[in-house]
Coordinates of N, CA and C in Angstrom, one line a residue:
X110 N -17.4 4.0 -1.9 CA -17.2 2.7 -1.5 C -18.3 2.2 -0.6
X111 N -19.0 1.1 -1.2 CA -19.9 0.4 -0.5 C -19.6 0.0 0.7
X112 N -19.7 -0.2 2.4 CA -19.7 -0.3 3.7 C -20.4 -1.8 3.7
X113 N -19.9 -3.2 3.2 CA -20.9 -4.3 3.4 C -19.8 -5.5 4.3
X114 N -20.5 -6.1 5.0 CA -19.6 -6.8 5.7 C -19.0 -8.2 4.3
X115 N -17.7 -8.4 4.3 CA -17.3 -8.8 3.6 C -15.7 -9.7 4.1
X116 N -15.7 -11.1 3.5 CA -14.7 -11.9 4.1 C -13.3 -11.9 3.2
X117 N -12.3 -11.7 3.9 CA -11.3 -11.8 3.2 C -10.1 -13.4 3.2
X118 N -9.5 -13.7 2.5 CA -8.3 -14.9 2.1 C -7.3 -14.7 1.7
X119 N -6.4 -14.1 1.4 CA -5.2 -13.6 0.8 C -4.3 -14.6 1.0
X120 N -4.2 -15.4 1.9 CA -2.5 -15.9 2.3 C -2.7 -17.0 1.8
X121 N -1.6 -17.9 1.0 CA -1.4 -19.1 0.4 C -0.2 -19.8 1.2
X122 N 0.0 -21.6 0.9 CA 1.2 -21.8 1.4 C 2.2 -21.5 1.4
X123 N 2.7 -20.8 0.2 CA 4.2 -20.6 -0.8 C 4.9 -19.4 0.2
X124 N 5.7 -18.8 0.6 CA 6.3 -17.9 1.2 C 8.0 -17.8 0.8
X125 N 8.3 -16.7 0.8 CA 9.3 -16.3 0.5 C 10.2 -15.2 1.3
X126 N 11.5 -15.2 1.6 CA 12.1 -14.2 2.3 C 13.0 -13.1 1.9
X127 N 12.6 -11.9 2.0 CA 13.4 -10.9 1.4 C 14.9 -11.2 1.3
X128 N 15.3 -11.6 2.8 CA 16.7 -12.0 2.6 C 17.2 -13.0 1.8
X129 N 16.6 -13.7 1.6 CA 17.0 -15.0 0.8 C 17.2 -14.0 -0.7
X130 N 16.7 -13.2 -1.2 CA 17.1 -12.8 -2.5 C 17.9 -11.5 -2.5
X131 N 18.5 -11.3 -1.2 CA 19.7 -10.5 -1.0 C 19.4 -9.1 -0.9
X132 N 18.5 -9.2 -0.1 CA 17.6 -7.5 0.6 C 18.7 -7.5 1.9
X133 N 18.6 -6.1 2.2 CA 19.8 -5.8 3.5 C 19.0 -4.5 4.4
X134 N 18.4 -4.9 5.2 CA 17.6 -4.0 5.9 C 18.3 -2.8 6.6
X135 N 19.3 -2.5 6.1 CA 20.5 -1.7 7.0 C 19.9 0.4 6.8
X136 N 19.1 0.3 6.3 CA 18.4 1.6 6.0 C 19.5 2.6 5.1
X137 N 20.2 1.8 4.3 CA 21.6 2.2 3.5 C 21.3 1.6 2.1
X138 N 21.5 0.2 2.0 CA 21.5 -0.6 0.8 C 20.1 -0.3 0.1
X139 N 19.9 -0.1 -1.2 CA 18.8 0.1 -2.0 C 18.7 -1.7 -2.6
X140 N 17.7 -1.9 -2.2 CA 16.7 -3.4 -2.5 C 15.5 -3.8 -3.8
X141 N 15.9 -2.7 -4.2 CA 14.6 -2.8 -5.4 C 14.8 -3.7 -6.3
X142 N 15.7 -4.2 -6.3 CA 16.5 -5.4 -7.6 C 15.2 -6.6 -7.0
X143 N 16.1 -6.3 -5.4 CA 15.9 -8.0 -4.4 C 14.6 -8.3 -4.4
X144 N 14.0 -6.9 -3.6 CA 12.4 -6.9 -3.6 C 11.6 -7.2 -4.8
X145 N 11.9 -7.2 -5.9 CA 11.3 -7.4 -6.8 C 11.3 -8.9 -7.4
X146 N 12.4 -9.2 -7.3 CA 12.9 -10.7 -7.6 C 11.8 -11.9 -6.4
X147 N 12.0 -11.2 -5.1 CA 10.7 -11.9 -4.5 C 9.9 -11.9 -4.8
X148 N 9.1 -10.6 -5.1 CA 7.8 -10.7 -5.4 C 7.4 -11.5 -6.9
X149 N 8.2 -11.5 -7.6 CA 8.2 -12.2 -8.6 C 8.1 -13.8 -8.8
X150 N 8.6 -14.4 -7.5 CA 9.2 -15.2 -7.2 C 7.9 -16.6 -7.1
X151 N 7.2 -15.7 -6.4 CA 5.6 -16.5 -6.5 C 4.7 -16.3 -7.2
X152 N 5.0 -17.3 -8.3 CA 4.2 -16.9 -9.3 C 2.6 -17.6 -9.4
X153 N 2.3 -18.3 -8.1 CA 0.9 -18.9 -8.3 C 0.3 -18.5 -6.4
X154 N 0.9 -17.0 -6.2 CA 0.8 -16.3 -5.1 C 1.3 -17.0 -3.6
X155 N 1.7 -16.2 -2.6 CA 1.7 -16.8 -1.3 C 2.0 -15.4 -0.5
X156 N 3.4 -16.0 0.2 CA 3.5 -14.8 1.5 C 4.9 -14.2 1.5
X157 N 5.5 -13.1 1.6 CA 6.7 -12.4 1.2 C 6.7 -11.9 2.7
X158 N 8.2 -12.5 3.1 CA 8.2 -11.9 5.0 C 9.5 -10.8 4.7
X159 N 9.6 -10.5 5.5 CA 10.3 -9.4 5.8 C 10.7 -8.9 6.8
X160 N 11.9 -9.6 7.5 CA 12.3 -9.4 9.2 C 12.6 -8.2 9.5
X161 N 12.5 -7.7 10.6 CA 12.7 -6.2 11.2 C 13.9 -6.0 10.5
X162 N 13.9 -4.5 10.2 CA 14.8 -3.9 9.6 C 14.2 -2.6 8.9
X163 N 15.1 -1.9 7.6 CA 15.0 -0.9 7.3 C 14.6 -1.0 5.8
X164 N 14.1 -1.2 4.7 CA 14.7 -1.6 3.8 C 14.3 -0.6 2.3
X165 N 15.1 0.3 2.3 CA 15.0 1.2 1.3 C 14.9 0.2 -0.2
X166 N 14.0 1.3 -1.0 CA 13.8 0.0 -2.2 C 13.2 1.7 -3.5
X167 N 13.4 1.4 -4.4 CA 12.4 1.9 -5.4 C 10.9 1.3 -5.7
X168 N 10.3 1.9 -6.9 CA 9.2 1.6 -6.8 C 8.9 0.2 -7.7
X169 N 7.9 -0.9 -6.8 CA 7.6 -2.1 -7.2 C 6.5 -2.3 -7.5
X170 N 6.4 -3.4 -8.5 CA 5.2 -3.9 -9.1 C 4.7 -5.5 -8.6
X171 N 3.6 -5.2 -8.5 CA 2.8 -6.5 -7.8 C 1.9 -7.3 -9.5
X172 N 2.4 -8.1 -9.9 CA 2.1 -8.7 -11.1 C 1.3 -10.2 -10.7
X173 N 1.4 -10.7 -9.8 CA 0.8 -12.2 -9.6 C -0.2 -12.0 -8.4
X174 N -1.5 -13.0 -9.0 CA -2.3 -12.9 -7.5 C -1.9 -13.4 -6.4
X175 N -2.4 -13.3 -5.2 CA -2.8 -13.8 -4.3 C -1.3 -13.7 -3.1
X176 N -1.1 -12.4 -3.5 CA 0.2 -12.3 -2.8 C 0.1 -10.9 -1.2
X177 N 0.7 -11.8 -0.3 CA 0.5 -10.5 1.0 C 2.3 -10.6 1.6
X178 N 2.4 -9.3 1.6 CA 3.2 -8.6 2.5 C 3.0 -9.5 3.8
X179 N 4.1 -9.7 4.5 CA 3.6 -10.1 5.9 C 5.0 -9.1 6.5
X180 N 4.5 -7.8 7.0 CA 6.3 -7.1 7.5 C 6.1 -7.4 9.2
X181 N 7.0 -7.9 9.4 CA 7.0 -8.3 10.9 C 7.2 -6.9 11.6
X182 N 6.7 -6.8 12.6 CA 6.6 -5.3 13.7 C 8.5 -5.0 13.6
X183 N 8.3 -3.8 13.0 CA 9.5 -3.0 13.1 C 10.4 -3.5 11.9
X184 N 9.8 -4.0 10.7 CA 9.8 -4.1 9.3 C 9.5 -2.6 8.4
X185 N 10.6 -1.6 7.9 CA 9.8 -0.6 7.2 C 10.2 -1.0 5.8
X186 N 9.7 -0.8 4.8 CA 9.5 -0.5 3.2 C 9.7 1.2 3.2
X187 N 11.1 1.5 2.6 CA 11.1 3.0 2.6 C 11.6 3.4 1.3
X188 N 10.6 4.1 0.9 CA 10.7 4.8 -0.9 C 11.4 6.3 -0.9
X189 N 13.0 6.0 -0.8 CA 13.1 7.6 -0.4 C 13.0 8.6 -1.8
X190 N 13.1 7.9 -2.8 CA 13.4 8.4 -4.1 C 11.8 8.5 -5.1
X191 N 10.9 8.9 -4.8 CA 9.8 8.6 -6.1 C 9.3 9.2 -7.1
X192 N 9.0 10.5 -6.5 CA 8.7 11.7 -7.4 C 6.9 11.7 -7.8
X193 N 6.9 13.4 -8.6 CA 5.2 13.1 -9.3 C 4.8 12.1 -10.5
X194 N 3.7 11.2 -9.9 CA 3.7 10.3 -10.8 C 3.9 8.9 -11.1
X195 N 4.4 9.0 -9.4 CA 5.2 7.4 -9.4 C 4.8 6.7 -8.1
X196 N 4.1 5.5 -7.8 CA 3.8 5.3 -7.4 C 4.9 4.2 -6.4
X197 N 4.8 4.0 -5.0 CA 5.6 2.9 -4.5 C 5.4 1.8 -4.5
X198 N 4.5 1.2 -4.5 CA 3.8 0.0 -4.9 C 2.5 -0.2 -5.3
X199 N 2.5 -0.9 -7.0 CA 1.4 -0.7 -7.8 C 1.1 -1.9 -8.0
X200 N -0.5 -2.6 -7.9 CA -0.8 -3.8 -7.9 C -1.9 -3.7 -9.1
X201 N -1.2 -4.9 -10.0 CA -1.8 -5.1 -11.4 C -2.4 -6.2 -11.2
X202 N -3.0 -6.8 -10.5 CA -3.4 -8.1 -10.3 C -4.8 -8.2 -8.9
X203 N -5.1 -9.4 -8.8 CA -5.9 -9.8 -7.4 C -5.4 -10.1 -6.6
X204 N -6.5 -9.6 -5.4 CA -5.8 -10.5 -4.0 C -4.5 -10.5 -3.6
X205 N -4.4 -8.8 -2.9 CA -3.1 -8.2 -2.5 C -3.4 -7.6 -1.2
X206 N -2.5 -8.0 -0.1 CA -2.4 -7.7 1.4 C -1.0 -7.5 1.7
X207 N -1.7 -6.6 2.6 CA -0.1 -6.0 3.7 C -0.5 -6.4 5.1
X208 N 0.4 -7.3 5.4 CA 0.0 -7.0 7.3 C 1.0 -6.7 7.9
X209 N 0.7 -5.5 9.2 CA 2.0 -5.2 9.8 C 3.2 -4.5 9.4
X210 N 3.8 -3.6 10.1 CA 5.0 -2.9 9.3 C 4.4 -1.9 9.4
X211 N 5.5 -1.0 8.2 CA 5.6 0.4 7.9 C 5.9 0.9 6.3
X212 N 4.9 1.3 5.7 CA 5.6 1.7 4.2 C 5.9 3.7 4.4
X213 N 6.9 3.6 4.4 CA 7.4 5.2 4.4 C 7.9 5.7 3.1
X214 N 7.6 6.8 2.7 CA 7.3 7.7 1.5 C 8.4 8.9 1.3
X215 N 9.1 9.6 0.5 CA 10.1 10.6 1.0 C 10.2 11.8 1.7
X216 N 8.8 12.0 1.9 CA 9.3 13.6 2.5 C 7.8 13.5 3.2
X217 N 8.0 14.4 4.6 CA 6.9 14.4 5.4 C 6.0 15.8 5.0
X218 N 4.6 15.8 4.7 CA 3.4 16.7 4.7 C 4.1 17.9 3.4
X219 N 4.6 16.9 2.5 CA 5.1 18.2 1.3 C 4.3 17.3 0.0
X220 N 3.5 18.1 -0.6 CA 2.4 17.8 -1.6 C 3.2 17.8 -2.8
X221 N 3.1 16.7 -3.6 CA 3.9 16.1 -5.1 C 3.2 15.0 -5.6
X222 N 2.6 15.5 -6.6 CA 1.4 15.4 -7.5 C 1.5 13.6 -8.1
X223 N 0.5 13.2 -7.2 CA 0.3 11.5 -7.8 C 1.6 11.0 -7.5
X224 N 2.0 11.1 -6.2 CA 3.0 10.4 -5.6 C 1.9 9.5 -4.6
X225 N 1.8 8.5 -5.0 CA 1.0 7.4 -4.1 C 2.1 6.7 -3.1
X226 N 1.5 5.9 -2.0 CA 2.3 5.0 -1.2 C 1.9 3.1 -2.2
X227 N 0.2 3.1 -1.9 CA -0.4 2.0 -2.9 C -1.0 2.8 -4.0
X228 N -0.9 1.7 -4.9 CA -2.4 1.8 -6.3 C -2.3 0.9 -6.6
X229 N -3.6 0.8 -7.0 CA -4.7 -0.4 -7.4 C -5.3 0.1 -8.4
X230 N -5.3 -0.1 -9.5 CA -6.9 0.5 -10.5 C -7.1 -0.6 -11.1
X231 N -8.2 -0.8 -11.0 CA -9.2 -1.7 -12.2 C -9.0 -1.1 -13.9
X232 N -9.1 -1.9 -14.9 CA -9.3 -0.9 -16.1 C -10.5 -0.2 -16.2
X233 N -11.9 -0.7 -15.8 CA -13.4 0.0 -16.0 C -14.0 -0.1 -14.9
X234 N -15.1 0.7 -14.7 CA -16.5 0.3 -14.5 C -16.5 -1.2 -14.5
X235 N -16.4 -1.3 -15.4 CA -16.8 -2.9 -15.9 C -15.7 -4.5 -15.8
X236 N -14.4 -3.6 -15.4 CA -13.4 -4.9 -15.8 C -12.8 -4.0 -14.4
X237 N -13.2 -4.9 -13.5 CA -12.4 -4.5 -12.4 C -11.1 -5.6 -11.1
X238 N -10.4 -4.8 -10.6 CA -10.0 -5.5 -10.2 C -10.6 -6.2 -8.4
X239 N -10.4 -7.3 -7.6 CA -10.7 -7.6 -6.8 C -9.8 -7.9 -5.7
X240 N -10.1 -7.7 -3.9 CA -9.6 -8.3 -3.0 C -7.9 -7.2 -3.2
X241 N -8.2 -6.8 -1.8 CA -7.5 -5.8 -1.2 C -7.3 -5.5 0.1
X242 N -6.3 -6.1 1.1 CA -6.4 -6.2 2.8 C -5.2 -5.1 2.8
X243 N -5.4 -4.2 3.8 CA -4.7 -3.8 4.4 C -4.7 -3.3 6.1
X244 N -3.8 -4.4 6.9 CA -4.2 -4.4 8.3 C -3.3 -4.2 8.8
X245 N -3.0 -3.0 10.1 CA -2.8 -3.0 11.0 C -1.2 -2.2 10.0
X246 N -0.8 -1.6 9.2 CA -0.1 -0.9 8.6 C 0.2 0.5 8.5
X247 N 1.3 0.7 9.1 CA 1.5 2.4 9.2 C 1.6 3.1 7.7
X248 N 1.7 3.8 7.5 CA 1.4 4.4 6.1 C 2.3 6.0 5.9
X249 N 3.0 6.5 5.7 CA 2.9 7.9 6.0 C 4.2 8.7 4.5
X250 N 4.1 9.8 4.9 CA 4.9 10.6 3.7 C 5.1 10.3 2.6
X251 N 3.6 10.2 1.6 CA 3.7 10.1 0.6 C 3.2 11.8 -0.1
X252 N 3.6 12.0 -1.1 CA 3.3 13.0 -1.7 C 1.8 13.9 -1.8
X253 N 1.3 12.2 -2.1 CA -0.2 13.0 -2.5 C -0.5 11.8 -1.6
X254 N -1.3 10.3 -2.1 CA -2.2 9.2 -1.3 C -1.3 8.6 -0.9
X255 N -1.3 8.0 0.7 CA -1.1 6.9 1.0 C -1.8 5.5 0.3
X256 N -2.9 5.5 -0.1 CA -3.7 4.4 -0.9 C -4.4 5.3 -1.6
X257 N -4.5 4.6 -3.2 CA -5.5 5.1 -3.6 C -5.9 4.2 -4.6
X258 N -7.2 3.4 -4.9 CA -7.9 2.4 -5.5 C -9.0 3.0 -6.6
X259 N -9.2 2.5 -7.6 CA -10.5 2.7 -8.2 C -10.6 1.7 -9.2
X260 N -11.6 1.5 -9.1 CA -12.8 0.0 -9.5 C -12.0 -1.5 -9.3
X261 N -12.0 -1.3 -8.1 CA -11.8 -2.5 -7.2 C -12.5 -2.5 -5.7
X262 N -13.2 -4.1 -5.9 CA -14.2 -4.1 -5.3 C -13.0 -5.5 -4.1
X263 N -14.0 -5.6 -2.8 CA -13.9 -6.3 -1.5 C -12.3 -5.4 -1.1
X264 N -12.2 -4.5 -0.7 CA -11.3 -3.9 0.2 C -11.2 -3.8 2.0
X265 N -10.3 -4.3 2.2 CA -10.3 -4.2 3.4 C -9.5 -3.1 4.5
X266 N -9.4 -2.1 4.8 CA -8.5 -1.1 5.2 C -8.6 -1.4 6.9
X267 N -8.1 -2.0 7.7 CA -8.0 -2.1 9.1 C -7.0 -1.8 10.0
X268 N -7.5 -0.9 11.5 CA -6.2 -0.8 12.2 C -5.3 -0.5 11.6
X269 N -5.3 0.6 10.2 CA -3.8 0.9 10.0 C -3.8 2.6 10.7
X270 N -2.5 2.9 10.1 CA -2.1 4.4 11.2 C -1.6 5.0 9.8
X271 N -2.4 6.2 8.7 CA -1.6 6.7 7.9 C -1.8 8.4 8.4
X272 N -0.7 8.7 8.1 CA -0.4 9.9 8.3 C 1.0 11.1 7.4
X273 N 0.9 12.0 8.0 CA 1.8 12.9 7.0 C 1.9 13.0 5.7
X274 N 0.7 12.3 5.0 CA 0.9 12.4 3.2 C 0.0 13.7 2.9
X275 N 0.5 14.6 1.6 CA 0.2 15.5 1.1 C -1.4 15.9 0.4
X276 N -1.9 14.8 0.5 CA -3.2 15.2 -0.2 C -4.6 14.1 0.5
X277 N -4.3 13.0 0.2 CA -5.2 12.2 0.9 C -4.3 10.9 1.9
X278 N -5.5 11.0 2.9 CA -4.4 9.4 3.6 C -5.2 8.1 2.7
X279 N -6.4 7.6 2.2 CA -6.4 7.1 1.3 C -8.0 7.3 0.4
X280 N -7.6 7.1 -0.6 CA -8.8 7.3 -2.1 C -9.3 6.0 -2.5
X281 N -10.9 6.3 -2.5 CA -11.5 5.0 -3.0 C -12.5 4.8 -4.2
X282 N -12.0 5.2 -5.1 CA -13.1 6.0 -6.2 C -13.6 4.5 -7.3
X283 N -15.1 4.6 -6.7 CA -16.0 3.8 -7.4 C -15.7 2.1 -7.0
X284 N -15.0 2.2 -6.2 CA -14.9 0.8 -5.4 C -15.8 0.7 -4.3
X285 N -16.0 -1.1 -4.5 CA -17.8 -2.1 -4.3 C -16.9 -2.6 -3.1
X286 N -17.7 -2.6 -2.1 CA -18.0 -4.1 -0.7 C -16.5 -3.7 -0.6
X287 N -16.5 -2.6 0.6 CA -15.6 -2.8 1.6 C -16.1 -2.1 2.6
X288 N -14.7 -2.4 3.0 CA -14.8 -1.9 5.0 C -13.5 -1.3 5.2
X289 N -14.0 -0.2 5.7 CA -12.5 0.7 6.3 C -12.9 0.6 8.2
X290 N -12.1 0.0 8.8 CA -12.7 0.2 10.0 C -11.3 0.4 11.1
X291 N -11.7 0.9 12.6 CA -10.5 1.1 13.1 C -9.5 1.9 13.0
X292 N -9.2 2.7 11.5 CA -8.2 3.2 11.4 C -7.7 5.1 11.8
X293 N -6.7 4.9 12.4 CA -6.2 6.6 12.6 C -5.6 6.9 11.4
X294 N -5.9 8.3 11.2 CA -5.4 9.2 9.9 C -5.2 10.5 10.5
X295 N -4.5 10.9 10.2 CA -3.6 12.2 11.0 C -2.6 13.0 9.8
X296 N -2.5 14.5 10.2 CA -1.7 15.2 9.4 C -1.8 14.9 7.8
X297 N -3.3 15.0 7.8 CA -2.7 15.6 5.8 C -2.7 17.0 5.7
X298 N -1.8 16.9 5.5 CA -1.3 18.5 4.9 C -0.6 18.9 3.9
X299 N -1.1 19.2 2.9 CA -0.8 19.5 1.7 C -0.1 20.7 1.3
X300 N 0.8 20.5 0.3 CA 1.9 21.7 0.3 C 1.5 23.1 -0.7
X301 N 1.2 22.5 -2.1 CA 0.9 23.4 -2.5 C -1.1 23.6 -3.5
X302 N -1.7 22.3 -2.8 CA -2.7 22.1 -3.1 C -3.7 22.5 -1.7
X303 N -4.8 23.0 -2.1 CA -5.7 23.8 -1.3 C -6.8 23.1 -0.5
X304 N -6.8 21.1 -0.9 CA -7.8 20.3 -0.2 C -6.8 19.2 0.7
X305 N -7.4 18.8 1.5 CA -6.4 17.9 2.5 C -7.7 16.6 2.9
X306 N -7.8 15.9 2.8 CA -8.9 14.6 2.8 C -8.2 13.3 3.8
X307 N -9.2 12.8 4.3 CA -8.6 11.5 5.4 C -9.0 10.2 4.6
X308 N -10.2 9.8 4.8 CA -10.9 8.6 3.4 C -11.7 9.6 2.8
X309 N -11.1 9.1 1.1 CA -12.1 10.1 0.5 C -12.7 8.4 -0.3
X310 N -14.3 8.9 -0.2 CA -15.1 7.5 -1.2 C -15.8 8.1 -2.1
X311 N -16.1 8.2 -3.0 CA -16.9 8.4 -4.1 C -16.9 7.5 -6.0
X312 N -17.5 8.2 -6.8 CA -17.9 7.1 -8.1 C -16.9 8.0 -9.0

């Protein structure tokens, strides 16, 4: 990943509230219906809030641009259920941000193969995807990445805090014009894999 200073925009007027589509932050109720119905909800992108709380969910898909997480401090996204292979939040689209919060993963520093926290992939080299913020976001117990991107270009990684995931805290493979700056990465420790990485960048 290219290191170029680069400007990011993610937020639109349109905004949406978890509760409004019947999310229950009680760290009990499973939300993946609700959560999904929000995100779905904006279909010409905006901003998806999420008042302090707990809010257990399965794994969701980000299908429309220009859409950011806004989790208010002491907002967590918790994927207790994922497994190898499954990622918690997969972004098929552009211009996707998280600010704030916590996305938590099921199990702390135990390695389970392509268990991501984010993914992002471009289809090519050549058909890639764009515009990527992630600020000021705790990250932790995912299987294998906290993040992991490839061929997607303008990424933003700032002030976030990832820790205790099993293989990498995040992967940038063959992604253009970003900036990882500020950020703490702590405890990768991998269970039954023999490399442990903090940003790993390469083609």
């Amino acid at each position: 990943m290219s290191l170029t200073k680069v400007s990011y925009s993610m937020i639109s007027g349109a905004s949406a509230n978890v509760l409004d589509f019947g999310a229950v932050g009680n760290d009990s109720t499973i939300n993946t219906t609700a959560i999904q119905a929000c995100i779905d909800s904006l279909t010409s992108g905006g901003t998806i809030v999420s008042p302090v709380g707990v809010y257990r969910s399965g794994a969701l898909t980000v299908g429309n641009a220009g859409i950011t997480f806004d989790l208010t401090s002491g907002a967590t996204l918790k994927f207790p259920t994922l497994g190898a292979g499954v990622s918690a939040i997969t972004v098929n689209t552009n211009n996707f941000a998280i600010t704030g919060g916590k996305l938590q993963g099921p199990a702390a520093s135990a390695y389970v193969a392509n268990e991501i926290g984010l993914k992002m992939i471009g289809t090519s080299t050549s058909v890639r995807k764009s515009g990527l913020e992630l600020r000021n976001v705790e990250i932790t117990q995912f299987g294998a990445h906290g993040i992991y991107c490839q061929f997607v270009d303008n990424v933003l990684l700032t002030e976030c805090y990832i820790h205790y995931c099993g293989y990498s805290g995040a992967s940038f493979l063959s992604c253009n014009n970003g900036v990882a700056t500020k950020n703490r990465i702590l405890y990768i420790t991998p269970g039954t894999s023999g490399n442990m990485y903090g940003i790993v960048t390469g083609k």
